[in-house]
Coordinates of C-alpha atoms in Angstrom, one line a residue:
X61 CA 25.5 -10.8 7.2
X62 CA 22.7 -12.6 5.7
X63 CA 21.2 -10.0 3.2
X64 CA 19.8 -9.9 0.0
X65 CA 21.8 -7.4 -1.6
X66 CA 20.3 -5.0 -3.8
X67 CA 21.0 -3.0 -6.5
X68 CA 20.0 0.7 -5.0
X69 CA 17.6 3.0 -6.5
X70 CA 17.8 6.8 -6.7
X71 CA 16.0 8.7 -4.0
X72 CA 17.3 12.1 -2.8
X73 CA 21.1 11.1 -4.1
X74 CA 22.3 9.4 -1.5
X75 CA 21.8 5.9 -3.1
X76 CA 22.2 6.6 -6.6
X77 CA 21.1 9.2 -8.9
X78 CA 17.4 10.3 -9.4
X79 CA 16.0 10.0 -12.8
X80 CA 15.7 13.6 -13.8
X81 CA 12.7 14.0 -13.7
X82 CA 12.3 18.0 -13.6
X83 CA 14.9 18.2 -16.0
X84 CA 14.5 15.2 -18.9
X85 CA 11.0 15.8 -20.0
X86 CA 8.4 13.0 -19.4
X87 CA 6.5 11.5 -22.1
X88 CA 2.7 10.7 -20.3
X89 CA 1.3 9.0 -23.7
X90 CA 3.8 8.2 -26.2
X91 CA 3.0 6.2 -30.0
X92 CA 4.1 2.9 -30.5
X93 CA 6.8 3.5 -33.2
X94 CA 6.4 2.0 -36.4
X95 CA 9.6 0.2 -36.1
X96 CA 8.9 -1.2 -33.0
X97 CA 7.2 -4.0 -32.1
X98 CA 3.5 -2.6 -30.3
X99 CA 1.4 -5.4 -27.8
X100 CA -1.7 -6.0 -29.9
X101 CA -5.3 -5.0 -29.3
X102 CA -6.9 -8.0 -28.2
X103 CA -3.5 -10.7 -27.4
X104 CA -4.9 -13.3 -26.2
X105 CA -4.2 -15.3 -22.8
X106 CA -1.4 -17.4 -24.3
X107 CA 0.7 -14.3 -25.0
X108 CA 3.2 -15.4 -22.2
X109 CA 5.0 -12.4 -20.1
X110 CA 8.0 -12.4 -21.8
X111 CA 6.5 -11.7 -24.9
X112 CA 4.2 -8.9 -23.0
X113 CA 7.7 -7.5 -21.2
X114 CA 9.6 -7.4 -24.4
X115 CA 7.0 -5.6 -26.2
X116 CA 6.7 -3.2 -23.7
X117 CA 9.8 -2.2 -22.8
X118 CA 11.1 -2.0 -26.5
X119 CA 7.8 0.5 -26.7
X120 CA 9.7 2.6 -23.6
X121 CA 12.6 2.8 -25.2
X122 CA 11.4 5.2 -27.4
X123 CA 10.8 7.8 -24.6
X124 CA 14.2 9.1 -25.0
X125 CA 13.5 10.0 -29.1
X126 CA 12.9 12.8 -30.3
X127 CA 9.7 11.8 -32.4
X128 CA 8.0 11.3 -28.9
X129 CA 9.2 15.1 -27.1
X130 CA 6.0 17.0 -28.5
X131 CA 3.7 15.2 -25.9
X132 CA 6.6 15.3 -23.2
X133 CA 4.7 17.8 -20.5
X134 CA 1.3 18.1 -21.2
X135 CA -0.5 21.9 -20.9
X136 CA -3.2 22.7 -19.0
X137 CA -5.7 22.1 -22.0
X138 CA -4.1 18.7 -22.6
X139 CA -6.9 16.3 -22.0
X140 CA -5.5 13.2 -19.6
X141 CA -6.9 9.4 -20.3
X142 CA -6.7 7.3 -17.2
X143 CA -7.4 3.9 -17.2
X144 CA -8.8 2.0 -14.2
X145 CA -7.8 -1.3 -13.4
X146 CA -9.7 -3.3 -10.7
X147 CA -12.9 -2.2 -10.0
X148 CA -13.7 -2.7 -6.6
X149 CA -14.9 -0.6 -3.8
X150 CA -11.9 1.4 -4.6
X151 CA -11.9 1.0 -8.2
X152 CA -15.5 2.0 -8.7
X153 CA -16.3 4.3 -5.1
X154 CA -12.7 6.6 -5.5
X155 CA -10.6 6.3 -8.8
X156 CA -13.4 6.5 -11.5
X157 CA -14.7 10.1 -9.5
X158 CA -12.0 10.9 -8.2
X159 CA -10.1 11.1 -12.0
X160 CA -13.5 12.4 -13.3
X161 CA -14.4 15.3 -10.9
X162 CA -11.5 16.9 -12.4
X163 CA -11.3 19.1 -15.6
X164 CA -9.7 17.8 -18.4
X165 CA -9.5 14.3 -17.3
X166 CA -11.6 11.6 -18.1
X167 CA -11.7 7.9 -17.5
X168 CA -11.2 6.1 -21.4
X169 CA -10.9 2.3 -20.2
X170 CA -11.8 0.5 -17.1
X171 CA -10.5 -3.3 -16.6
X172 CA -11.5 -6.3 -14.4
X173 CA -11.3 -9.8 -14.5
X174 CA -15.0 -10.2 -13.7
X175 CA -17.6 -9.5 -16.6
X176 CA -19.9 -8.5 -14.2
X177 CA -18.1 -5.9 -12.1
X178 CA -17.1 -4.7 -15.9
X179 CA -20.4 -4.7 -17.3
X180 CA -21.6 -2.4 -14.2
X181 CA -18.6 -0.1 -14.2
X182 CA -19.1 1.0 -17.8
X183 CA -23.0 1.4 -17.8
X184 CA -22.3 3.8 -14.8
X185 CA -19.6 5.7 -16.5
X186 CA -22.3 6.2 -19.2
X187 CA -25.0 7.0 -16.5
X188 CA -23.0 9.3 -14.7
X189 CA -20.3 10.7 -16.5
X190 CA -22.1 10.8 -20.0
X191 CA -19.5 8.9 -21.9
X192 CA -18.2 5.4 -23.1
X193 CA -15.4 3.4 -21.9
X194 CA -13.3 0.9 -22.8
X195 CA -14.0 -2.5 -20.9
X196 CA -10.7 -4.9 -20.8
X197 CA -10.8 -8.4 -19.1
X198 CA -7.0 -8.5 -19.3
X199 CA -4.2 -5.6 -17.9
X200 CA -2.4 -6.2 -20.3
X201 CA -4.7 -5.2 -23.2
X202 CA -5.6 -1.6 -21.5
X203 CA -2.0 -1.2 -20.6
X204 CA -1.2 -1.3 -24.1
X205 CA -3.1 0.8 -25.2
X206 CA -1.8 4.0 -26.7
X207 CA -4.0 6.8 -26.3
X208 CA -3.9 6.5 -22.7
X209 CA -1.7 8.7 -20.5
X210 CA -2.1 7.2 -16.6
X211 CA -2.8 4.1 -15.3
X212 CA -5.0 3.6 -11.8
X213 CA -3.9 0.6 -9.9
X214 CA -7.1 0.1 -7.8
X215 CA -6.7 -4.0 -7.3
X216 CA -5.2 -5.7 -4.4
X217 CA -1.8 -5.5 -3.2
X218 CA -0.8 -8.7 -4.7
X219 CA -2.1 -7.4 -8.3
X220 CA -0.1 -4.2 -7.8
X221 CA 3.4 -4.6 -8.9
X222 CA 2.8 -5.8 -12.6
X223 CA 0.3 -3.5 -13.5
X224 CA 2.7 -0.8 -12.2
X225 CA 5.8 -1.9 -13.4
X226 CA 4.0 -2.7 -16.9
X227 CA 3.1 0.6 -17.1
X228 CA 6.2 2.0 -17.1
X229 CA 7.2 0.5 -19.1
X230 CA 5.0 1.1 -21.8
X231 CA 5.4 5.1 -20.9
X232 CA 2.4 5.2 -18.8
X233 CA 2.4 7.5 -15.4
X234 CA 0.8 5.4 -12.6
X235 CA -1.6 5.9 -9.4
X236 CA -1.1 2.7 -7.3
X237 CA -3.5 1.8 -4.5
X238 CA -2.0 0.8 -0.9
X239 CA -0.5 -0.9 0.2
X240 CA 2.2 -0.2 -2.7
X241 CA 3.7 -4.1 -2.6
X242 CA 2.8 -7.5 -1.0
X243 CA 6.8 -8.7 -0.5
X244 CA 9.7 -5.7 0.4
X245 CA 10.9 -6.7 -2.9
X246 CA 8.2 -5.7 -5.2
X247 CA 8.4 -2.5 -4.1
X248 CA 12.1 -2.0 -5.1
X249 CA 11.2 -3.5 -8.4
X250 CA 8.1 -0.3 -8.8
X251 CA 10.6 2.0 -7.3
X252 CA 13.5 1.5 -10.0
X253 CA 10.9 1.2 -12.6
X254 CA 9.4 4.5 -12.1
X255 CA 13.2 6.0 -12.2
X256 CA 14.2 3.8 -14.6
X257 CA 11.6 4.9 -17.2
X258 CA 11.0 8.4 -16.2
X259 CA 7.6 7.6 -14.8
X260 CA 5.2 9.2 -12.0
X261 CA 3.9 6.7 -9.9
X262 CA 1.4 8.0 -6.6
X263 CA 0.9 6.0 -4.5
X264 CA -3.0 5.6 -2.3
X265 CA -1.1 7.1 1.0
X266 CA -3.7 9.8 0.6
X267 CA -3.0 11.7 4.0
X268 CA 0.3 13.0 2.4
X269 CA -1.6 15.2 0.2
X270 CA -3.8 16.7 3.5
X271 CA -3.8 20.1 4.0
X272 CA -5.1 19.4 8.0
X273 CA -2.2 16.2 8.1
X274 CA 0.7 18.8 6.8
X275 CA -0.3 21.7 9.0
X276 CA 0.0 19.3 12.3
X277 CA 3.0 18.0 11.2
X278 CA 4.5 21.6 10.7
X279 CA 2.7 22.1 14.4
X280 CA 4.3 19.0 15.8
X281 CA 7.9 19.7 14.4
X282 CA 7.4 23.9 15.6
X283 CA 8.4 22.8 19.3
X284 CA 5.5 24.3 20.6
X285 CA 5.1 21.1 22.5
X286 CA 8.5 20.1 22.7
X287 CA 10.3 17.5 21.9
X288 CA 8.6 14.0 20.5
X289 CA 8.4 10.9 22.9
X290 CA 6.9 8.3 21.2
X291 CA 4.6 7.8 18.5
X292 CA 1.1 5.3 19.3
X293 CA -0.5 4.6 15.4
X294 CA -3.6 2.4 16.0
X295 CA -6.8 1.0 13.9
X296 CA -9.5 -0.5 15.4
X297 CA -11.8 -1.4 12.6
X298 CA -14.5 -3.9 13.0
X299 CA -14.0 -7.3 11.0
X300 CA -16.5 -10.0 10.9
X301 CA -15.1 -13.6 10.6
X302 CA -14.9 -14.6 6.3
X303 CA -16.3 -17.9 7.0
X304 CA -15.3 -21.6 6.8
X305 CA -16.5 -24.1 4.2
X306 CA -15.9 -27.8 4.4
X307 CA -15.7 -27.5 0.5
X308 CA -14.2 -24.9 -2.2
X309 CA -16.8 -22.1 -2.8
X310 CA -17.3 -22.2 -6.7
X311 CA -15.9 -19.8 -8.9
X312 CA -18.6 -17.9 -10.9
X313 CA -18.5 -17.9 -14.4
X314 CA -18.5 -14.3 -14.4
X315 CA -14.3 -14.1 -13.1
X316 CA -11.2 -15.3 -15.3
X317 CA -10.3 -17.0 -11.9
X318 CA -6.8 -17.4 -13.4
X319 CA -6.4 -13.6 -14.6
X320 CA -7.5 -13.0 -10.9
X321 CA -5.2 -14.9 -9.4
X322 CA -2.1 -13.6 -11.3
X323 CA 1.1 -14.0 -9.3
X324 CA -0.6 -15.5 -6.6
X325 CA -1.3 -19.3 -6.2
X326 CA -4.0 -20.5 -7.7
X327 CA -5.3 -22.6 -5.0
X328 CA -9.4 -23.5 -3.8
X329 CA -11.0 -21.5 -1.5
X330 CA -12.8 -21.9 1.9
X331 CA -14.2 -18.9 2.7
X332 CA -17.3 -17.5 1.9
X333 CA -16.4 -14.4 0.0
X334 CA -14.2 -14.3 -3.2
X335 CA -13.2 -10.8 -3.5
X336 CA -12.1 -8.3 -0.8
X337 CA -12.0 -10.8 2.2
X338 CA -8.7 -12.5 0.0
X339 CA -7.2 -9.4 2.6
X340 CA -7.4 -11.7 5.2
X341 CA -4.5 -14.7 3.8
X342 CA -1.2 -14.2 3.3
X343 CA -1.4 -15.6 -0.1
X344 CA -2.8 -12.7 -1.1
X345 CA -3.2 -10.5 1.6
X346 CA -0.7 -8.7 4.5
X347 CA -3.4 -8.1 7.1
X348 CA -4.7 -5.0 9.1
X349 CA -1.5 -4.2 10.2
X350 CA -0.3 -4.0 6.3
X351 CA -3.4 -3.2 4.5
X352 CA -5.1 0.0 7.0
X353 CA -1.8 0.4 8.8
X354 CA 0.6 1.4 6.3
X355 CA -1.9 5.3 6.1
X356 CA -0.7 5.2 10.0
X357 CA 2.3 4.4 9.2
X358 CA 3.1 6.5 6.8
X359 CA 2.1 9.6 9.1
X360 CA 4.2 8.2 11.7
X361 CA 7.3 8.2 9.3
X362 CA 6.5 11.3 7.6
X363 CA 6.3 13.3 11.0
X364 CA 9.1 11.9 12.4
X365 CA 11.7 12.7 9.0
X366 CA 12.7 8.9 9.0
X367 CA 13.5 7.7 5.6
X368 CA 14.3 4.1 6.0
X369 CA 13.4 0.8 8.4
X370 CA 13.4 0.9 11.6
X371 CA 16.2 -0.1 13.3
X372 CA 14.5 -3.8 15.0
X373 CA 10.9 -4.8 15.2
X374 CA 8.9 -7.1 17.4
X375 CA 5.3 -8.4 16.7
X376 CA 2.4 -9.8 19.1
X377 CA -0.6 -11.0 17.5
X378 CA -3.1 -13.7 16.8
X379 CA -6.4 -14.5 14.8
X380 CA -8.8 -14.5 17.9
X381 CA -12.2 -15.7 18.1
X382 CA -12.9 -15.7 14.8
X383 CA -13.3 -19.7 13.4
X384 CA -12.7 -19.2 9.8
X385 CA -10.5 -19.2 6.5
X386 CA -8.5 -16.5 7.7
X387 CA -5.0 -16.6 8.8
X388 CA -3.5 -13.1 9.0
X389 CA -3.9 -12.0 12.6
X390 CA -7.4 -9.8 13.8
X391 CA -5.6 -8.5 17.0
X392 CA -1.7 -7.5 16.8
X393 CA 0.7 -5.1 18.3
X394 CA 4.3 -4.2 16.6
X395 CA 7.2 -2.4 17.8
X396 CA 9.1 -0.4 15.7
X397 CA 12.4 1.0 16.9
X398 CA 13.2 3.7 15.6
X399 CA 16.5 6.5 16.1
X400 CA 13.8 9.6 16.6
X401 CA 11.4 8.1 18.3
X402 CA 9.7 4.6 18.7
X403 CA 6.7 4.1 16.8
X404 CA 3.9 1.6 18.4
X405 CA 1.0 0.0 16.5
X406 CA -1.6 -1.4 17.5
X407 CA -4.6 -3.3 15.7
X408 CA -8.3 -4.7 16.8
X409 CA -10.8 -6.1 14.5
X410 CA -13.0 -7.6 17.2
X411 CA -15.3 -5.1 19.4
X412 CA -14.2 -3.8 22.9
X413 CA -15.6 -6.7 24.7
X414 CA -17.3 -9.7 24.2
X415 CA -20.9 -9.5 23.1
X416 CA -20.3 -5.7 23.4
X417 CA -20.9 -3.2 20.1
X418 CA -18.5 -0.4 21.4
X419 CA -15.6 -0.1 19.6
X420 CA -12.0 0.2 21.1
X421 CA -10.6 3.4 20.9
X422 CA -7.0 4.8 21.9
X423 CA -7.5 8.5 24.1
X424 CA -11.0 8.8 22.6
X425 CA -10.2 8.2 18.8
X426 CA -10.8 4.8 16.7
X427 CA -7.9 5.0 14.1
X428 CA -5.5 7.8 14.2
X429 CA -1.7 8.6 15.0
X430 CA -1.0 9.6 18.1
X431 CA 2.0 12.4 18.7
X432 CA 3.2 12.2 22.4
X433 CA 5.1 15.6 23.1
X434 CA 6.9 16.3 26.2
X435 CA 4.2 19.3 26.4
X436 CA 0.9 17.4 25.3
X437 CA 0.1 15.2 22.3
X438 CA -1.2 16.1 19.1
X439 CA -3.5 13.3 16.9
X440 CA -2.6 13.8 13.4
X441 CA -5.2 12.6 11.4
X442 CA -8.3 14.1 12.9
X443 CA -6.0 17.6 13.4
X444 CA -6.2 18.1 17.1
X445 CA -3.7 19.3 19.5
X446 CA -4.0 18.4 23.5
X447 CA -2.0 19.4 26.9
X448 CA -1.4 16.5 29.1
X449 CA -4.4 16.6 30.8
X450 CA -6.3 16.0 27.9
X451 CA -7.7 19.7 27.2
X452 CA -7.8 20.4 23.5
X453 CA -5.7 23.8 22.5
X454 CA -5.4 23.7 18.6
X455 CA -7.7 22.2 15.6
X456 CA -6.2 22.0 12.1
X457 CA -8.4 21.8 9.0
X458 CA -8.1 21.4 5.5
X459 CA -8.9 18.8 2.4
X460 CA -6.9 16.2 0.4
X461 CA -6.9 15.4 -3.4
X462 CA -4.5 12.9 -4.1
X463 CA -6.0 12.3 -7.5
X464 CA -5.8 15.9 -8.5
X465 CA -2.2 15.9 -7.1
X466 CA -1.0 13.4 -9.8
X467 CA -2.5 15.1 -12.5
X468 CA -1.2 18.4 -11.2
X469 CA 2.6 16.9 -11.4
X470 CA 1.9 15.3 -14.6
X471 CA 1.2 18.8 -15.8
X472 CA 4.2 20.1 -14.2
X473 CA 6.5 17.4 -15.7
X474 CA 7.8 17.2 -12.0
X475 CA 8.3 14.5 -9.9
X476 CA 8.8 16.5 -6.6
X477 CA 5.4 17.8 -7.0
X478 CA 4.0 14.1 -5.8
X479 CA 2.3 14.0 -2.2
X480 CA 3.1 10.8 -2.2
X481 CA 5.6 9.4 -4.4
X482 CA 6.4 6.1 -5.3
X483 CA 9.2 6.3 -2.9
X484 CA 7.6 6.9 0.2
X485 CA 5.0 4.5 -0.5
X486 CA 7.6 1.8 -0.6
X487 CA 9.3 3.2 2.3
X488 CA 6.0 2.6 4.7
X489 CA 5.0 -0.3 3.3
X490 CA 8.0 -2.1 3.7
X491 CA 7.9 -1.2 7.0
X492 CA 4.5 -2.7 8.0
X493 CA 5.8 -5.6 6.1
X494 CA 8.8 -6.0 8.7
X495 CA 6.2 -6.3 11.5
X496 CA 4.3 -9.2 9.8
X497 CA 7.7 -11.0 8.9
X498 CA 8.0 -11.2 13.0
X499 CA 4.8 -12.5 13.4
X500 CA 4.9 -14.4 10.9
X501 CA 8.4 -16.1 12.3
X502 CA 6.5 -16.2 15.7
X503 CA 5.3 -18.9 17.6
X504 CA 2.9 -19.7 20.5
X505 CA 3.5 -17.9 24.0
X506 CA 2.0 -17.0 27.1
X507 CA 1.9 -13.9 28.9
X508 CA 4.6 -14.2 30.6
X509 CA 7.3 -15.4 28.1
X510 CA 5.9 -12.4 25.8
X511 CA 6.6 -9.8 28.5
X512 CA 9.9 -11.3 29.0
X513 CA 11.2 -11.1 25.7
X514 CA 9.5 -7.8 25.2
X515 CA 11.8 -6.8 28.2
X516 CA 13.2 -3.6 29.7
X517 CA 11.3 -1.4 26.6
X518 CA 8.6 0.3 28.9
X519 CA 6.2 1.5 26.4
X520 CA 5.9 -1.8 24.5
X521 CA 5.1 -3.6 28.4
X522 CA 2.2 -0.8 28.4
X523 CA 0.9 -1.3 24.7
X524 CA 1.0 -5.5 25.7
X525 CA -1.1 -4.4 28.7
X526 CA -3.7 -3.1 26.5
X527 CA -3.2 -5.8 23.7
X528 CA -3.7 -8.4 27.2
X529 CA -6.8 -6.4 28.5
X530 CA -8.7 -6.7 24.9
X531 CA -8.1 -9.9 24.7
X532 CA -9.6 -10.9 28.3
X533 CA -12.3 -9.3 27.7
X534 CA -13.1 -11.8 25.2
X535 CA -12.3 -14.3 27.5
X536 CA -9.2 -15.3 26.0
X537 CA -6.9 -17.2 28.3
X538 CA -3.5 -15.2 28.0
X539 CA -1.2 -17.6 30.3
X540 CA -2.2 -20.6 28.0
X541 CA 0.0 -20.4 24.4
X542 CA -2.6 -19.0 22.7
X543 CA -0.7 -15.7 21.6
X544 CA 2.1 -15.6 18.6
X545 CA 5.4 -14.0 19.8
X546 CA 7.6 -12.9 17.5
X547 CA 11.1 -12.1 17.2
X548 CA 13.0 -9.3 17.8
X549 CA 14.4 -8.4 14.3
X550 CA 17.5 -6.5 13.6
X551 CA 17.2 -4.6 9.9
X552 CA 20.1 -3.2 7.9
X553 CA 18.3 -0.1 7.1
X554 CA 21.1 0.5 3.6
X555 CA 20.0 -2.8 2.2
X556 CA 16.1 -3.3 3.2
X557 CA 16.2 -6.7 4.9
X558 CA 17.1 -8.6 8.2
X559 CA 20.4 -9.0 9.9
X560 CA 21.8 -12.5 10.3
X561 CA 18.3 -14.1 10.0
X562 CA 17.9 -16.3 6.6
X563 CA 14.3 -17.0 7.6
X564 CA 13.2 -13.7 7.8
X565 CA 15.1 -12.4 4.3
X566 CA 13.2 -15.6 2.6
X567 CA 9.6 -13.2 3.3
X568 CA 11.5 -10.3 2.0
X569 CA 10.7 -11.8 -1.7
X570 CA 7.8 -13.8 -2.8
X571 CA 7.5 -16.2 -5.5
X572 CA 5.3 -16.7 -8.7
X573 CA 3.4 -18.2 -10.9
X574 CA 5.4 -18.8 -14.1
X575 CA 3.4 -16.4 -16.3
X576 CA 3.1 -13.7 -13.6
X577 CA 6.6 -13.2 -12.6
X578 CA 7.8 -9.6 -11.4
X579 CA 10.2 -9.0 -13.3
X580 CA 13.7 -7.8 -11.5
X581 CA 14.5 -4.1 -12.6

């Protein structure tokens, strides 16, 4: 078998123990010892990662001293410090409020790479929230800070492992944006730091902690519809081309471009857009199917009980119609096989139909997941229950606060009061990552070598029949070889990565810039 074999981490104590979380109290915020060596206030960019790392980690091994146990659980009057790092849509629109809307917590530092998205953070801290910040440049200057309890990963996936990992280390609890990782790999690396270091890490699956998502769930698994059939998860959410340049846009003078960057190559760029739209390559992005599709995802998995990979996984895809930078695929199905039930995805970026502004939908909804019952079908995310003939017999209401959830187990001092623990955020983002690894391995077909290999499965022939009908309506030919096929994938679900395939276990891991490397845990 051609694995990558890994060491296991603890999860419910079938693959090792589980930090004891509830038992061993956790330390959100301790001190620097004296005698140990503390990452300075202001290092600066030459302080190399192993220096950072070394520092860091000899600061967690205090956790387990004595010195440290007075701030283990913090009270209910215990104010919490969060600091934010990226400040983005995410960043700026959900963390900041999110952490501040709740009593006793307040935002102490915020961090980006770019002065300007800095600058404009803090001045609406102080507009809004009545209080300073902290502004950093560098992660690794807030991170090292003392007085700060949890640390808010709000940057893109391929900025997410260090940060996390870093904080951990340094005895920092951690709420990570999705999607948790950008290789498999990096998010066995978070998982074992978070146990290794006692640490809460949430991760940005926010449906976990919905009171409307839970109740259909509970619904679903009653039997009151019977027994599942199959799961559809979709997302059709409109994407307009990022552009093509015949030369590199310019970096502004505003953005450390090599802070930015991080593990990532550091390589020109041709679209027209530096920030967000870096979603759309795989240097630094996973897709639609990663980035919006790991929430669906995650339902899917959560309904269904399944705690690891699917058993095999097949992707169809391609970047259609758009002419630009972009390389990750706008329009793409997946198959994921799993023992309970098969879970189908399915992803649009482009509009119903060429030169048309409706938007394709799946029984009526835009992005959902889709319960088929053998008595009706329930869609989880929007909390409605159907009979087969599409008459609606049961709503399901109620909020989420995964913010508040975080603080609520930091309080607690108990790990299995996270929504969405680091865990199961690895768990579903690993497995959107198995999809892209197919397409990724893919290569060009037409429609009727793609129905071939998709074979005797009959809902993944139906789900290619509505991937084939969007795509003519945009008038793309589907019996030229304008479609990527991927394999068929066999996973061994124990160890996390591909059975006799060397090709796809090479996309399991990703590789780094020398100062940026994730360290193995």
């Amino acid at each position: 078998m051609d694995c990558l074999r890994l060491h296991r981490y603890g999860d419910d104590g079938r693959n090792g123990p589980v930090a004891p979380v509830g038992q061993t109290a956790i330390v959100p915020s301790p001190a620097f010892p004296p005698s140990l060596p503390c990452p300075p206030r202001n290092p600066p960019m030459s302080l190399s990662r192993r220096q950072f790392l070394h520092r860091s980690t000899a600061a967690a091994a205090s956790l387990a001293l004595p010195m440290v146990a007075a701030r283990s659980v913090l009270g209910a009057n215990d104010e919490i410090r969060v600091g934010v790092i990226g400040l983005g849509v995410r960043g700026v629109g959900a963390h900041v409020p999110g952490f501040e809307s709740l009593e006793g917590v307040r935002v102490t530092a915020v961090c980006d790479p770019d002065r300007q998205r800095l600058d404009a953070c803090s001045k609406m801290i102080e507009d809004t929230y009545k209080h300073k910040v902290e502004t950093f440049k560098d992660l690794r200057d807030l991170i090292a800070r003392k007085e700060i309890d949890a640390v808010a990963v709000a940057t893109m996936q391929y900025w997410h492992a260090l940060p996390t990992i870093w904080a951990c280390q340094a005895g920092k609890h951690v709420y990570c944006e999705k999607p948790l990782s950008h290789f498999i790999w990096e998010g066995q690396q978070m998982v074992r730091a978070s146990r290794k270091y006692n640490r809460l890490v949430q991760v940005g699956t926010q449906r976990r902690s919905s009171t409307r998502v839970r109740r259909a769930i509970d619904y679903v698994r009653s039997g009151e519809l019977g027994k599942i059939q199959y799961v559809v998860a979709f997302a059709n959410k409109m994407r307009a081309p990022i552009g093509k340049r015949s030369k590199p846009l310019a970096i502004p003078d505003s953005l450390d471009y090599e802070l930015w960057c991080g593990p990532a190559r550091k390589e020109p760029l041709y679209r027209d857009r530096i920030q967000y739209d870096c979603s759309f390559t795989w240097n630094m992005g996973d897709g639609e199917s990663c980035n919006q599709g790991v929430h669906e995802i995650d339902v899917a998995r959560w309904l269904l009980g399944e705690t690891s990979l699917p058993r095999r996984v097949m992707s169809v895809g391609g970047r259609f119609c758009f002419d630009d930078a972009g390389d990750v695929p706008n329009t793409q199905i997946i198959y994921y096989d799993y023992p309970s039930a098969p879970v189908l995805y399915e992803v649009h970026n482009m509009r119903a139909a060429k030169g048309s502004q409706a938007i394709p939908h799946f029984r009526g909804a835009r992005t959902d997941v889709c319960a088929q019952c053998e008595g009706g079908y329930v869609m989880m995310i929007s909390g409605f229950a159907y009979d087969n003939a599409g008459k609606k017999i049961k709503s399901f209401s109620g909020g989420e606060n995964p913010f508040g959830n975080l603080v609520a187990a930091m309080r607690s001092g108990r790990q299995e009061d996270l929504c969405a623990d680091v865990l199961e955020g690895h768990r579903s983002t690993a497995v959107t990552h198995t999809g892209n690894i197919s397409y990724r391995l893919g290569k060009n077909a037409a429609s009727g070598e793609i129905r071939e290999q998709i074979g005797d499965t009959p809902l993944f022939q139906d789900m290619y029949t509505r991937f084939e009908e969007h795509l003519k309506s945009h008038e793309v030919d589907v019996d030229s070889k304008n479609i990527t096929l991927g394999p068929w994938l066999e996973i061994d679900r124990e160890n996390e990565c591909f059975k006799d395939h060397a090709e796809a276990n090479r996309l399991v891991r990703g590789t780094y810039r020398p100062e940026w490397i994730i360290p193995e845990i």
